[in-house]
Amino acid sequence: MEKFVKFTGTVAPLDRSNVDTDAIIPKQFLKSIRRSGFGPNLFDEWRYLDQGEPDQDCSNRPINPDFVLNDPRYRHAGILLARDNFGCGSSREHAPWALADYGFKVIIAPSFADIFFNNCFKNGILPIVLKANIIDELFSLASADEPLEILVDLQNQRLTPAGSGAIEFEIEEFRKHCLLEGLDDIGLTLQHSEQIRQFETKRRTKAPWVFLT
Amino acid sequence: MNARTLYDKLWDDHVVRTEQDGTTLLYIDRHLVHEVTSPQAFEGLRLAGRKPWRSGAVIATPDHNVPTKNRSGGISDPVARIQVETLDSNCREFGITEFGMNDVRQGVVHVVGPEQGLILPGMTVVCGDSHTSTHGAMGTLAFGIGTSEVEHVLATQCLIQKKSKSMRVRIDGTLAHGVTAKDIVLAIIGEIGTAGGTGYVIEFAGEAIQSLSMEGRMTVCNMTIEAGARAGIVAVDDKTIDYIKGRSHAPAGEQWDAAEAIWRNLHSDEGAVFDREVVLDASRIAPQVTWGTSPEMVVPVSGRVPDPGREQDATKAEGMRRALDYMGLEAGTPITDIPLDLVFIGSCTNGRIEDLRAAAEIVRGRKVAATISQALVVPGSGLVKAQAEVEGLDKIFTTAGFEWREPGCSMCLAMNADQLKPGERCASTSNRNFEGRQGKDGRTHLVSPPMAAAAAIAGHFVDIREMRGIE
Ligand code: SF4
């Protein structure tokens, strides 16, 4: 995985709560057996006026001018600002794949759904939780005529909107470490193979029925 | 030892190692796999030259993409076909047991697992699917994971986790006639909200939960994810034990006795402390109907479509307005006045035999309303379908004008051909009423199986507590 250390990007304000993963990437695109190429279909039903199909060329589709990512100010945004419970619903990792493929590296919201939150870290996306009043402020800054640029500094757990003071954010140590180093979880876990094997042997004795299959 | 919650016990039994900050390597006993969230994980294994740690822990079945009719012709959608074939070939390559599309044991993965006795009390269970929470009904710690984690579990049999907080939701008292497990869980979500359970594992307890069948408990745990929680669990009791005994993959003989003795301890200790407690009175729960585009947008069938003008919170009011607009509803409309176009009975929430029986009970001797363009019954698995046919339920449904289909996810997420057209309105026993969930611009109302059945007969919602002849 690519390392995440610092990132500067413009902010797209998506002013909705409970944005679910069905909205982030609709089901018809889940038929793909690849990990990449979901970006053009990110928020497909909100972004385009017609019905999207897998493997379709999206460049000529009619776009919904009211949707935030179709606003010229936000087209090249790398930071998504949203409301409560972002990423709720289905566990599909296609959601962070689509966000990353589009170019989003950071998502800021007052709260995230659990599985989506986890999935972000596996894909080099940094989800940041901030208090609702700070989110409100960021929404008003991001909705100005000039797009808002934010510098995100993971090492120091700080984000700085251009022209304003720095805002601190929390992140679990382990997750931070993995993002900063771009670590592969599986490799890390396999360093403990011996311990897993010992655990498994004990479990086999205690609960042999678990191992019937 | 301190009094422990059921969640504590399940957690403690699976800790391989814990880092100083609490990050834990948790051992996974059972891993369910379906075609949509697994191909990239298997591909990852291949690219890294890795093998599954314990292929016996893994069970696969295709469900999301499979057609629910004319199966003998195979899958006509080429993209879906490739995905299902990819699951078949991955299972062959990695030595994983699969109930393929034409196996009678195939079905929605969360119906198949318990039915096969593959989910046993005390297990940790994962699947690349959020509704894995279903299996908590068997006294397991079960939760959905993303595809990277699917790959992680395949490769290491473990998952990196942090312990959640614990919540107990107690449903006291008894349910009124016609009120089901689905109504309980919708009422809970209405109460705590779709983010109310975020960061928690919820244990469901109380008289009304104990009185539920195992199928009913699965329905409640299934929708724990709609309340935002990591997992839902129910303590083991006689019903759990009876449900599991004799199933294909359950232990037998002496091993059964040993297992049962251990399983009987799978409940929260007296005096165990929860981070949060919620109590609801079962007798006050009415049949529920969602009116909006989030499961928390729910009201009793006797209620009306709510008015955003009365909501204090501006963001919430805006969300309500958007939902009403999407759903094509006016504030103040009585729920029973909402006319429907389609009815869907099925899914991992309500596609089990008991659900079909409850729906058939309502349908028996009646006809689907002329205004309903399609009424579908999609059994949760091939074995549910076979059982229903033995009981003659299929005849009851087809005589009434329902279509009787092959098992799969079907219109729950509309990845296959079973979809709503723009503007169509559906009474559905599934679990998500998100925008576009059942088809672009389709409108979903979540209800219980008997409520869906009654709506099919009447052409609009009816309060089944008052139902006689159905108008
Ligand atoms: S029935 Fe619906 S919710 Fe259940 S696994 Fe299938 S798509 Fe997901």
XYZ file of C-alpha atoms and ligand atoms in Angstrom:
692
model
C 0.000 0.000 0.000
C 1.142 3.556 -0.753
C 2.327 5.550 2.262
C 0.179 8.367 3.565
C 2.226 11.109 5.219
C 0.987 14.522 4.144
C -1.677 15.496 1.677
C -2.919 18.786 0.307
C -6.160 18.877 -1.610
C -9.317 20.820 -2.260
C -12.501 19.981 -0.420
C -15.792 18.805 -1.920
C -18.650 19.459 0.518
C -21.233 16.663 0.317
C -23.915 17.992 2.607
C -25.817 14.813 3.488
C -25.884 12.497 6.443
C -26.176 8.697 6.233
C -24.449 8.497 2.849
C -24.558 4.753 2.279
C -22.222 2.536 0.285
C -25.026 1.763 -2.190
C -24.947 5.466 -3.070
C -21.143 5.579 -3.146
C -21.000 2.745 -5.659
C -24.253 1.182 -6.880
C -24.618 -2.584 -7.031
C -24.310 -3.101 -10.788
C -20.633 -2.176 -10.571
C -20.016 -4.817 -7.917
C -20.031 -7.474 -10.578
C -16.459 -6.583 -11.422
C -13.792 -8.973 -10.236
C -11.139 -6.234 -10.229
C -10.120 -3.723 -7.579
C -9.646 -0.741 -9.863
C -11.607 1.315 -12.324
C -14.538 2.266 -10.061
C -13.783 6.011 -10.031
C -15.958 7.019 -13.007
C -18.943 5.364 -11.284
C -18.413 6.892 -7.848
C -21.829 8.229 -6.702
C -23.159 7.081 -10.074
C -26.872 7.614 -9.403
C -26.335 11.128 -8.066
C -23.685 12.123 -10.540
C -25.338 11.142 -13.809
C -28.881 11.457 -15.057
C -29.033 8.136 -16.877
C -28.703 4.598 -15.577
C -25.053 3.533 -15.430
C -23.870 0.143 -16.599
C -20.580 -1.624 -15.965
C -17.813 -1.125 -18.540
C -19.560 1.830 -20.099
C -17.699 4.904 -21.307
C -18.848 7.567 -18.842
C -17.381 10.562 -20.647
C -20.488 11.159 -22.766
C -23.147 10.478 -20.149
C -25.548 13.256 -19.143
C -24.376 14.669 -15.834
C -26.490 16.002 -12.991
C -25.410 19.649 -12.706
C -26.720 19.844 -9.126
C -24.392 17.192 -7.780
C -21.405 18.533 -5.904
C -18.712 16.661 -7.829
C -20.049 18.134 -11.072
C -19.468 21.655 -9.782
C -16.284 22.897 -11.517
C -14.976 24.101 -8.146
C -14.892 20.568 -6.770
C -14.101 18.393 -9.771
C -10.544 17.789 -8.729
C -11.181 17.548 -5.016
C -9.033 15.171 -3.012
C -10.820 15.661 0.287
C -14.468 14.812 0.854
C -16.400 16.570 3.577
C -19.591 14.862 4.722
C -22.103 14.548 7.542
C -22.927 11.894 10.136
C -22.698 8.145 9.617
C -20.827 8.326 6.333
C -20.386 4.954 4.609
C -23.244 3.126 6.305
C -24.822 0.008 4.854
C -23.165 -2.697 2.840
C -19.596 -3.766 3.658
C -18.521 -3.459 0.017
C -14.897 -2.342 -0.155
C -15.763 -1.169 -3.658
C -16.822 2.048 -1.883
C -13.324 3.065 -0.731
C -11.925 1.648 -3.988
C -14.201 4.012 -5.923
C -13.356 6.977 -3.694
C -9.628 6.310 -3.981
C -9.864 5.706 -7.706
C -11.614 9.053 -8.123
C -8.781 10.708 -6.235
C -10.041 11.105 -2.683
C -7.353 10.596 -0.062
C -9.117 12.074 2.942
C -12.731 11.989 4.138
C -13.851 14.255 6.944
C -17.125 13.658 8.787
C -18.564 13.855 12.304
C -18.970 10.052 12.311
C -18.418 7.040 10.076
C -19.987 3.617 9.837
C -17.746 0.984 11.335
C -16.937 -1.334 8.417
C -16.435 1.516 5.964
C -14.094 3.226 8.423
C -11.952 0.069 8.600
C -11.997 -0.395 4.862
C -10.601 3.108 4.285
C -7.374 2.343 6.122
C -6.799 -0.743 3.974
C -6.814 1.483 0.922
C -4.684 4.418 1.931
C -7.651 6.688 2.633
C -7.586 8.640 5.854
C -11.038 9.059 7.466
C -11.011 11.923 9.963
C -13.650 12.410 12.642
C -14.215 15.989 13.798
C -16.763 17.601 16.082
C -20.016 18.716 14.472
C -19.332 22.426 15.062
C -15.960 22.207 13.290
C -17.617 20.307 10.454
C -20.210 23.107 10.178
C -17.410 25.633 9.891
C -15.599 23.618 7.256
C -18.843 23.355 5.279
C -19.211 27.105 5.200
C -15.547 27.589 4.218
C -15.775 24.900 1.534
C -18.937 26.379 0.028
C -17.300 29.726 -0.782
C -16.628 30.778 -4.380
C -12.992 29.780 -4.137
C -12.505 26.112 -3.358
C -11.062 25.422 0.057
C -7.641 23.834 0.255
C -6.614 21.825 3.296
C -3.219 20.479 4.280
C -3.473 17.194 6.150
C -0.449 16.196 8.203
C -0.857 12.679 9.540
C 2.387 12.541 11.516
C 1.314 15.527 13.605
C -2.404 14.657 13.447
C -3.270 18.097 12.213
C -5.205 19.555 9.336
C -4.878 23.159 8.255
C -7.491 24.836 6.066
C -5.804 27.518 3.940
C -5.946 30.833 5.759
C -7.104 29.349 9.107
C -5.593 27.792 12.167
C -4.671 24.132 12.486
C -7.225 21.597 13.725
C -6.055 18.511 15.584
C -7.563 15.100 15.032
C -7.409 11.717 16.740
C -6.290 8.465 15.214
C -5.439 5.079 16.697
C -1.689 4.563 16.978
C -1.647 1.283 15.100
C -3.676 2.585 12.187
C -1.522 5.687 11.973
C 1.627 3.607 11.929
C 0.280 1.387 9.125
C -0.741 4.372 6.994
C 2.516 6.254 7.528
C 4.564 3.213 6.598
C 2.175 1.906 3.937
C 2.241 -1.478 5.712
C 0.596 -4.634 4.483
C -1.495 -6.031 7.345
C -1.184 -9.610 6.222
C 2.577 -9.516 6.252
C 2.480 -8.033 9.742
C 0.106 -10.678 11.056
C 2.079 -13.511 9.522
C 5.031 -12.452 11.641
C 2.980 -13.952 14.465
C 2.356 -17.256 12.671
C 3.845 -19.295 15.470
C 1.557 -17.712 18.029
C -1.485 -18.229 15.809
C -0.551 -21.866 15.405
C -0.217 -22.338 19.155
C -3.563 -20.704 19.729
C -5.141 -22.919 17.108
C -3.780 -26.059 18.725
C -5.261 -25.069 22.071
C -8.572 -24.216 20.484
C -8.650 -27.557 18.726
C -8.449 -29.264 22.106
C -10.980 -27.019 23.798
C -13.529 -26.856 20.981
C -12.847 -29.666 18.513
C -16.296 -29.212 16.923
C -15.087 -25.951 15.419
C -12.699 -27.986 13.282
C -15.125 -30.591 11.929
C -15.087 -29.118 8.435
C -13.472 -13.635 38.157
C -15.423 -10.500 37.375
C -18.885 -10.830 35.958
C -18.465 -10.886 32.185
C -20.827 -10.078 29.355
C -21.427 -12.640 26.644
C -19.390 -10.432 24.348
C -16.480 -10.494 26.831
C -16.583 -14.286 26.889
C -16.650 -14.651 23.126
C -13.879 -12.095 22.757
C -11.620 -13.581 25.466
C -11.892 -17.039 23.916
C -10.412 -15.826 20.626
C -7.582 -13.486 21.568
C -4.320 -14.621 19.996
C -2.358 -11.578 21.130
C -2.999 -8.006 22.214
C -0.791 -4.975 21.617
C -0.340 -2.322 24.230
C -2.903 -0.020 22.632
C -5.512 -2.773 22.728
C -5.167 -3.777 19.080
C -5.925 -7.475 19.116
C -5.297 -10.378 16.837
C -8.559 -12.306 16.984
C -8.844 -15.907 15.835
C -11.658 -16.610 13.372
C -13.444 -19.951 13.512
C -15.770 -19.695 10.535
C -15.465 -17.734 7.319
C -18.387 -17.476 4.894
C -17.721 -16.361 1.348
C -19.883 -15.204 -1.553
C -19.105 -14.158 -5.101
C -19.235 -10.364 -4.832
C -16.709 -9.501 -2.141
C -14.248 -12.356 -2.600
C -12.674 -12.306 -6.096
C -10.234 -9.512 -5.289
C -9.266 -11.269 -2.041
C -8.453 -14.539 -3.800
C -6.574 -12.579 -6.447
C -4.561 -10.941 -3.656
C -3.644 -14.356 -2.251
C -2.522 -15.523 -5.657
C -0.430 -12.437 -6.315
C 1.345 -12.845 -2.980
C 1.771 -16.583 -3.459
C -0.239 -17.312 -0.302
C -2.559 -20.178 0.565
C -5.599 -20.176 2.843
C -4.489 -20.770 6.420
C -7.271 -23.300 7.064
C -9.458 -23.912 4.049
C -11.832 -26.037 6.144
C -12.923 -22.913 7.997
C -14.262 -21.441 4.769
C -17.627 -22.157 3.166
C -18.782 -20.484 -0.019
C -22.016 -20.064 -1.931
C -23.045 -17.685 -4.706
C -26.120 -15.635 -3.809
C -26.041 -11.972 -4.834
C -25.820 -12.439 -8.595
C -27.645 -15.666 -9.246
C -30.829 -15.603 -11.318
C -33.999 -16.640 -9.491
C -35.621 -18.239 -12.499
C -34.677 -20.372 -15.493
C -31.476 -21.515 -13.850
C -31.019 -24.426 -16.146
C -30.041 -21.937 -18.835
C -27.167 -20.633 -16.680
C -26.575 -16.940 -16.012
C -27.360 -14.794 -19.022
C -25.693 -11.606 -17.749
C -22.082 -12.190 -18.842
C -20.522 -10.003 -16.131
C -22.476 -11.758 -13.377
C -21.660 -15.125 -14.888
C -17.935 -14.411 -14.782
C -18.213 -13.455 -11.126
C -20.033 -16.652 -10.158
C -17.647 -18.764 -12.242
C -14.732 -16.996 -10.593
C -16.059 -18.097 -7.197
C -16.342 -21.674 -8.470
C -12.796 -21.703 -9.768
C -11.350 -19.985 -6.691
C -12.995 -22.567 -4.454
C -11.601 -25.375 -6.589
C -8.138 -23.866 -6.640
C -7.956 -23.251 -2.906
C -9.777 -26.369 -1.722
C -12.829 -24.593 -0.324
C -16.233 -26.236 0.047
C -18.800 -24.487 -2.104
C -22.530 -24.966 -2.441
C -22.713 -24.049 -6.117
C -25.643 -22.497 -7.939
C -27.261 -25.812 -8.741
C -26.702 -27.425 -5.340
C -29.893 -27.699 -3.269
C -27.905 -26.318 -0.301
C -27.177 -23.063 -2.173
C -28.832 -19.894 -0.953
C -28.247 -16.576 0.731
C -25.050 -17.181 2.649
C -26.580 -16.099 5.977
C -29.457 -18.522 5.580
C -27.202 -21.379 4.461
C -24.649 -21.144 7.287
C -26.990 -21.741 10.232
C -29.121 -24.199 8.276
C -26.076 -26.408 7.678
C -25.007 -26.311 11.326
C -21.870 -24.508 10.198
C -22.475 -21.790 12.753
C -22.018 -23.103 16.272
C -22.298 -21.248 19.582
C -19.066 -19.745 20.817
C -17.611 -19.281 17.342
C -16.216 -16.167 15.771
C -17.796 -15.809 12.337
C -16.908 -13.398 9.557
C -18.012 -12.821 5.995
C -17.411 -10.085 3.461
C -20.959 -8.992 4.018
C -22.433 -6.645 6.572
C -25.358 -8.933 7.464
C -22.996 -11.477 8.969
C -24.395 -10.094 12.207
C -27.248 -12.592 11.619
C -25.202 -15.390 13.155
C -25.006 -13.724 16.550
C -28.408 -15.331 17.130
C -26.552 -18.604 17.715
C -24.437 -17.089 20.501
C -21.503 -16.292 18.213
C -19.454 -13.173 17.667
C -20.235 -12.528 14.010
C -19.568 -9.478 11.903
C -19.084 -8.246 8.377
C -15.701 -7.327 6.956
C -14.317 -5.721 3.802
C -12.521 -7.520 1.016
C -9.019 -6.691 2.314
C -10.033 -8.301 5.575
C -11.455 -11.296 3.712
C -7.996 -11.734 2.252
C -6.459 -11.243 5.688
C -8.642 -13.931 7.246
C -8.032 -16.305 4.357
C -4.284 -15.874 4.758
C -3.964 -15.788 8.538
C -7.231 -17.114 10.077
C -7.142 -13.961 12.172
C -8.404 -10.432 12.091
C -6.950 -7.278 13.605
C -9.609 -5.840 15.873
C -10.211 -3.475 18.724
C -12.804 -4.367 21.262
C -16.101 -2.533 20.928
C -18.202 -1.148 23.725
C -21.127 -3.236 24.881
C -24.804 -2.411 24.815
C -27.723 -4.443 26.056
C -31.074 -3.957 24.412
C -33.729 -5.521 26.560
C -37.188 -6.106 25.168
C -39.496 -6.790 28.073
C -42.980 -8.223 27.918
C -44.741 -10.007 25.100
C -45.511 -9.045 21.529
C -49.046 -8.444 20.342
C -50.452 -10.906 17.832
C -49.175 -10.161 14.340
C -46.074 -8.365 15.583
C -42.812 -10.071 14.610
C -39.050 -10.054 15.130
C -38.779 -7.695 12.163
C -40.985 -5.175 13.933
C -38.865 -5.469 17.074
C -35.671 -4.671 15.235
C -37.208 -1.865 13.184
C -38.578 -0.389 16.400
C -35.116 -0.594 17.980
C -33.569 1.172 14.998
C -36.314 3.789 15.150
C -35.445 4.274 18.796
C -31.640 4.427 18.726
C -31.110 5.484 15.085
C -28.951 4.033 12.329
C -25.806 5.274 14.056
C -27.070 4.473 17.557
C -25.078 1.271 17.739
C -21.853 2.600 16.200
C -18.883 1.391 18.229
C -20.964 -1.188 20.104
C -21.719 -4.858 20.116
C -25.351 -5.279 21.097
C -26.683 -8.136 23.172
C -30.421 -8.610 22.743
C -32.150 -9.859 25.845
C -35.429 -9.832 27.699
C -38.593 -11.846 27.619
C -39.606 -10.929 24.088
C -36.237 -11.989 22.676
C -36.271 -15.239 24.640
C -39.727 -15.953 23.283
C -38.574 -15.588 19.689
C -37.728 -18.632 17.615
C -34.162 -18.964 16.351
C -35.339 -17.640 12.989
C -36.766 -14.593 14.716
C -33.546 -14.007 16.628
C -31.646 -14.215 13.360
C -33.910 -11.516 11.928
C -33.159 -9.248 14.879
C -29.393 -9.860 14.797
C -29.390 -9.533 11.010
C -30.489 -5.913 11.186
C -28.135 -4.992 14.014
C -25.939 -3.575 11.281
C -28.746 -1.203 10.307
C -28.424 0.177 13.832
C -24.712 0.740 13.122
C -23.447 -1.868 15.577
C -20.485 -4.144 14.946
C -22.425 -7.241 15.922
C -25.587 -8.434 17.647
C -25.748 -11.425 19.956
C -28.301 -13.487 21.814
C -27.438 -15.796 24.714
C -27.583 -19.545 24.239
C -30.657 -21.285 25.668
C -32.697 -24.441 24.997
C -33.907 -23.059 21.694
C -30.360 -22.567 20.470
C -29.382 -26.058 21.477
C -32.483 -27.628 19.915
C -31.971 -25.683 16.712
C -28.421 -26.896 16.236
C -28.812 -30.497 17.306
C -28.770 -32.902 14.383
C -27.743 -30.392 11.710
C -25.309 -31.597 9.034
C -22.163 -30.038 10.436
C -23.029 -30.006 14.127
C -21.078 -32.269 16.489
C -22.678 -35.573 17.526
C -22.380 -38.197 20.254
C -19.956 -37.494 23.061
C -18.636 -34.465 21.307
C -22.140 -33.034 21.282
C -22.440 -33.470 25.040
C -19.115 -31.757 25.626
C -20.075 -28.942 23.295
C -23.487 -28.474 24.847
C -21.984 -28.234 28.334
C -19.705 -25.418 27.185
C -22.360 -23.664 25.113
C -24.679 -23.479 28.102
C -22.288 -20.946 29.648
C -22.667 -18.583 26.732
C -24.708 -15.880 28.405
C -23.824 -12.697 30.255
C -23.035 -13.289 33.916
C -25.315 -11.966 36.591
C -24.154 -8.443 37.374
C -22.177 -7.966 34.141
C -21.925 -4.293 33.302
C -22.820 -2.859 29.895
C -21.658 0.505 28.589
C -25.194 1.296 27.567
C -28.614 -0.209 28.232
C -31.785 0.334 26.248
C -35.128 -1.048 27.338
C -38.223 -1.348 25.176
C -41.655 -2.651 26.040
C -42.694 -5.351 23.565
C -46.386 -4.797 24.125
C -46.021 -1.268 22.766
C -44.415 -2.338 19.505
C -46.782 -2.164 16.535
C -46.140 -3.568 13.059
C -43.548 -1.210 11.565
C -43.298 0.354 8.113
C -40.405 2.478 6.879
C -41.460 5.596 5.011
C -38.067 7.011 3.966
C -34.644 6.133 2.641
C -32.959 5.027 5.843
C -34.125 2.200 8.126
C -34.483 4.668 11.009
C -37.213 6.445 9.036
C -39.819 4.121 10.421
C -43.297 4.468 11.950
C -46.006 2.140 13.223
C -48.466 1.062 10.524
C -51.142 2.975 12.408
C -49.108 6.179 12.007
C -48.640 8.782 9.318
C -45.801 9.952 7.127
C -43.983 12.441 9.383
C -43.668 16.156 8.762
C -40.146 17.580 8.358
C -41.558 20.948 9.422
C -41.775 19.571 12.935
C -38.156 18.421 13.091
C -35.942 20.750 15.158
C -32.627 19.576 13.758
C -32.066 21.343 10.412
C -29.831 18.654 8.851
C -32.355 15.994 9.840
C -35.279 17.982 8.471
C -33.417 18.403 5.188
C -32.768 14.652 5.074
C -36.473 14.026 5.685
C -37.481 16.394 2.905
C -35.124 14.704 0.500
C -36.474 11.306 1.526
C -40.100 12.358 1.055
C -39.263 13.753 -2.326
C -37.471 10.570 -3.357
C -40.258 8.383 -1.996
C -42.970 10.493 -3.625
C -44.840 10.874 -0.344
C -46.675 13.746 1.321
C -46.218 14.447 5.026
C -49.316 13.468 6.995
C -50.440 10.638 4.710
C -51.732 7.674 6.717
C -49.377 4.732 6.160
C -52.318 2.501 5.266
C -53.178 4.846 2.377
C -49.885 4.248 0.589
C -50.564 2.236 -2.587
C -47.971 -0.293 -3.692
C -46.749 -1.636 -7.022
C -44.661 -4.630 -5.988
C -44.116 -6.946 -3.075
C -40.889 -8.800 -2.289
C -40.716 -11.565 0.302
C -37.243 -12.955 0.869
C -33.634 -11.971 1.802
C -31.326 -12.945 4.653
C -33.581 -10.953 6.974
C -36.836 -12.741 6.193
C -36.240 -15.578 3.753
C -36.388 -18.478 6.219
C -39.074 -21.131 6.477
C -40.819 -19.473 9.390
C -41.051 -16.224 7.406
C -42.607 -18.014 4.463
C -45.049 -19.788 6.743
C -46.115 -16.517 8.353
C -46.638 -14.897 4.967
C -48.468 -17.920 3.563
C -50.792 -17.865 6.558
C -52.016 -14.448 5.459
C -52.128 -15.293 1.769
C -54.008 -18.583 2.057
C -57.265 -18.470 0.118
C -56.753 -14.886 -1.024
C -55.583 -13.157 -4.190
C -52.916 -10.588 -4.868
C -54.556 -7.222 -5.616
C -54.963 -6.386 -9.297
C -52.939 -3.199 -8.815
C -49.839 -5.121 -7.744
C -47.753 -5.696 -10.862
C -45.448 -8.262 -9.312
C -45.339 -10.187 -6.062
C -42.236 -12.291 -5.527
C -41.398 -14.966 -3.015
C -37.710 -15.829 -3.043
C -36.782 -18.511 -0.490
C -33.530 -17.939 1.376
C -32.027 -21.263 0.333
C -32.696 -24.347 -1.742
C -33.530 -26.262 1.414
C -35.982 -23.601 2.585
C -37.591 -23.821 -0.836
C -37.794 -27.619 -0.666
C -39.262 -27.530 2.840
C -41.835 -24.939 1.811
C -42.841 -27.115 -1.129
C -43.266 -30.119 1.148
C -45.634 -27.995 3.225
C -47.476 -26.791 0.131
C -46.606 -23.143 0.732
C -45.528 -22.672 -2.870
C -49.061 -23.591 -3.992
C -50.604 -21.116 -1.591
C -48.431 -18.353 -2.999
C -48.773 -19.210 -6.674
C -52.541 -19.711 -6.423
C -52.776 -16.239 -4.950
C -50.736 -14.768 -7.796
C -47.236 -14.662 -6.308
C -44.217 -15.838 -8.275
C -42.271 -18.644 -6.617
C -38.563 -18.314 -7.341
C -35.171 -19.956 -6.891
C -33.116 -18.927 -3.825
C -30.809 -15.907 -3.774
C -30.552 -12.269 -2.747
C -32.747 -11.191 -5.620
C -34.604 -7.932 -5.167
C -33.005 -7.267 -1.800
C -30.218 -5.561 -3.709
C -31.325 -6.027 -7.289
C -27.992 -7.096 -8.729
C -29.723 -9.678 -10.853
C -32.761 -9.169 -13.074
C -35.174 -8.695 -10.137
C -35.377 -4.901 -9.938
C -37.762 -2.027 -9.438
C -38.271 0.400 -12.289
C -37.989 4.127 -11.570
C -40.847 5.326 -9.395
C -42.117 1.857 -8.515
C -43.036 1.296 -4.893
C -42.340 -1.966 -3.127
C -43.272 -3.514 0.205
C -40.167 -5.531 0.993
C -39.112 -7.891 3.756
C -35.457 -7.027 3.161
C -33.295 -4.739 5.292
C -32.348 -1.616 3.364
C -34.520 1.110 1.943
C -31.659 3.225 0.608
C -32.095 5.254 -2.563
C -31.727 2.959 -5.540
C -31.254 -0.159 -3.421
C -33.908 -2.179 -5.267
C -33.353 -0.434 -8.595
C -32.589 3.116 -9.701
C -35.269 5.477 -8.383
C -37.211 2.557 -6.927
C -39.011 3.105 -3.610
C -38.701 0.597 -0.796
C -40.799 0.185 2.344
C -39.391 -2.311 4.827
C -41.908 -4.528 6.600
C -42.327 -7.979 8.131
C -43.372 -11.003 6.033
C -47.024 -11.002 7.188
C -47.225 -7.246 6.595
C -45.796 -7.688 3.091
C -48.224 -10.511 2.389
C -51.194 -8.458 3.594
C -50.025 -5.499 1.509
C -49.911 -7.728 -1.562
C -53.516 -8.779 -0.994
C -54.814 -5.295 -0.253
C -52.633 -3.321 -2.660
C -51.713 -0.970 0.162
C -50.441 -1.342 3.729
C -52.848 -2.796 6.258
C -52.560 -3.201 9.980
C -52.507 -6.955 10.276
C -53.602 -6.734 13.887
C -56.986 -5.631 12.595
C -57.081 -7.830 9.563
C -60.078 -10.019 8.937
C -61.251 -10.126 5.344
C -58.778 -7.456 4.179
C -60.313 -4.630 2.202
S -30.160 -10.951 1.037
Fe -29.683 -8.794 0.800
S -28.750 -8.133 2.681
Fe -28.755 -10.359 2.654
S -26.747 -10.923 1.880
Fe -28.137 -10.826 0.132
S -27.977 -8.744 -0.616
Fe -27.063 -8.754 1.402
